[in-house]
Amino acid sequence: MASNIFCYFNDILIILKAEVSAPANAEEANRPDYVLNKYDYFGYGTNSSVHQVNVVALSKLTCFILPNQYGHLLQPKTIWNAEETPEHSLLEQILHLEPLEVDIFRGFTLPEAPTFRQVFGGQFIGQALAAASKTVDCLKMVHSLHAIFLVAGDNNIPIIYQVHRARDGSSFATRKVEAKQKGLVVFTLIASFQKEEVGFEHQAAIMPDVPPPEQLLNLEEIRERRLTDPRFPSQYRNLAAKKKFIPWPIEMRFCEGSASQHKPSLNYWFRARGKLSDDQALHRCVVAYASDLLFSGVSLNPHREKGLKTYCLSLDHSIWFHKPVKADEWMLYVIESPSAHGGRGFVTGRMFNRQGELIMSLTQEALIRREKPRGPNPRPKL
Ligand SMILES: CCCCC/C=C\C/C=C\C/C=C\C/C=C\CCCC(=O)SCCNC(=O)CCNC(=O)[C@H](O)C(C)(C)COP(=O)(O)OP(=O)(O)OC[C@H]1O[C@@H](n2cnc3c(N)ncnc32)[C@H](O)[C@@H]1OP(=O)(O)O
């Protein structure tokens, strides 16, 4: 027994019982209807104007009406209002974007953020994913993304993120993001989002047997040891002490000592420094950011030698999120490099939580070359 419901309202209706078939709007009228179930919602939740909603109840319908002034309660505490939380971590500041227009955002490279010669690749991925996430129904979470680095970004100018809404389906949504500097597209990302769903389950990947993070040193402690270890020549120690050192917003603990630094693999624990807001979208942006820090460098491990200077840049990066992420708790990053050839190093990664659950799978290809001496007037890239 199906019955049509036409109503004019600006509140949100949450379904408590029954199924509802909903042609969402006029543009989608030619597409097959999609079905809303218990706890799905429809309506607009705006107080600017009254909208028409056209749905078909497939059986007796019971709804909870949420008046528009309470619509914000459906939004989780998100990265886009992070500035309202005084104690937010440095990572939330790095990923914070300024909305400029519908689907257009501005990101910055903060002085406290890790920078390299060019904008850090993980910053592009994290910020672009944050921009895409802001345009997607908050019940849908990113499950995969694919990024390409086109031009080295300039740390000294803002980055404009333009989001294209490629598709909004009932279960999935797809977004394309272009990052621009000086009018040039320097980075692109395509990301797919999905509503939570129950389905088939298995995990064939096994977490390697490594020491727990509490028994290992972090990067800062390794550096401290190098500065004070009398086995290193004093010239080396003085030089290392003079180098500007900005602690990364990600804490890392390496599972193997320097003896294994020539293996085309690396295992390390990591977590975000400071407490993050309780927002799954933010936690996924944070791990996406962290995933580019020590990834493609593993493809150089078998080729490392004294005095080697390299020119390395991430070319592309893909992530699949299998399960919910907690970026401020320890995760094990297991990296392998099956191949380096033709100036390109290829790496694959897996991230496990402490319970051994496989949370994410990743791949990346990077340009890996011996550094050539710079000419007197290098061509500007932007
Ligand atoms: C066991 C314990 C281990 C413990 C480890 C412990 C500690 C580790 C600690 C620290 C590790 C530190 C850092 C690692 C962390 C993070 C890594 C971050 C990675 C990134 O965040 S990465 C940023 C994102 N990714 C990009 O931003 C790429 C954007 N995309 C492009 O940039 C272009 O798409 C390109 C270049 C790919 C193709 O562009 P194209 O087709 O035009 O390429 P082309 O070959 O012509 O080079 C063009 C110009 O690149 C320069 N160039 C080329 N080859 C060179 C060489 N060999 N030497 C010197 N310069 C070179 C010249 O300037 C040349 O220009 P010119 O010819 O005028 O000289």
PDB file of C-alpha atoms in Angstrom, residues 11 58 153 179 235 242 263 298 338 344 378:
ATOM      1  CA  ASP A  11      11.643  21.152   9.160  1.00  0.00           C
ATOM      2  CA  LEU A  58       5.420   2.423   1.125  1.00  0.00           C
ATOM      3  CA  GLY A 153      52.842  23.856  -4.299  1.00  0.00           C
ATOM      4  CA  ALA A 179      43.519  22.666  -5.637  1.00  0.00           C
ATOM      5  CA  GLN A 235      81.169  17.854  13.954  1.00  0.00           C
ATOM      6  CA  LYS A 242      72.016  23.736  14.543  1.00  0.00           C
ATOM      7  CA  LYS A 263      65.189  -3.102   3.684  1.00  0.00           C
ATOM      8  CA  VAL A 298      60.739   3.406   1.786  1.00  0.00           C
ATOM      9  CA  PRO A 338      57.719  -4.072  -4.176  1.00  0.00           C
ATOM     10  CA  ARG A 344      59.622   5.870  -9.890  1.00  0.00           C
ATOM     11  CA  PRO A 378      65.751  27.676 -11.838  1.00  0.00           C
TER      12      PRO A 378
END
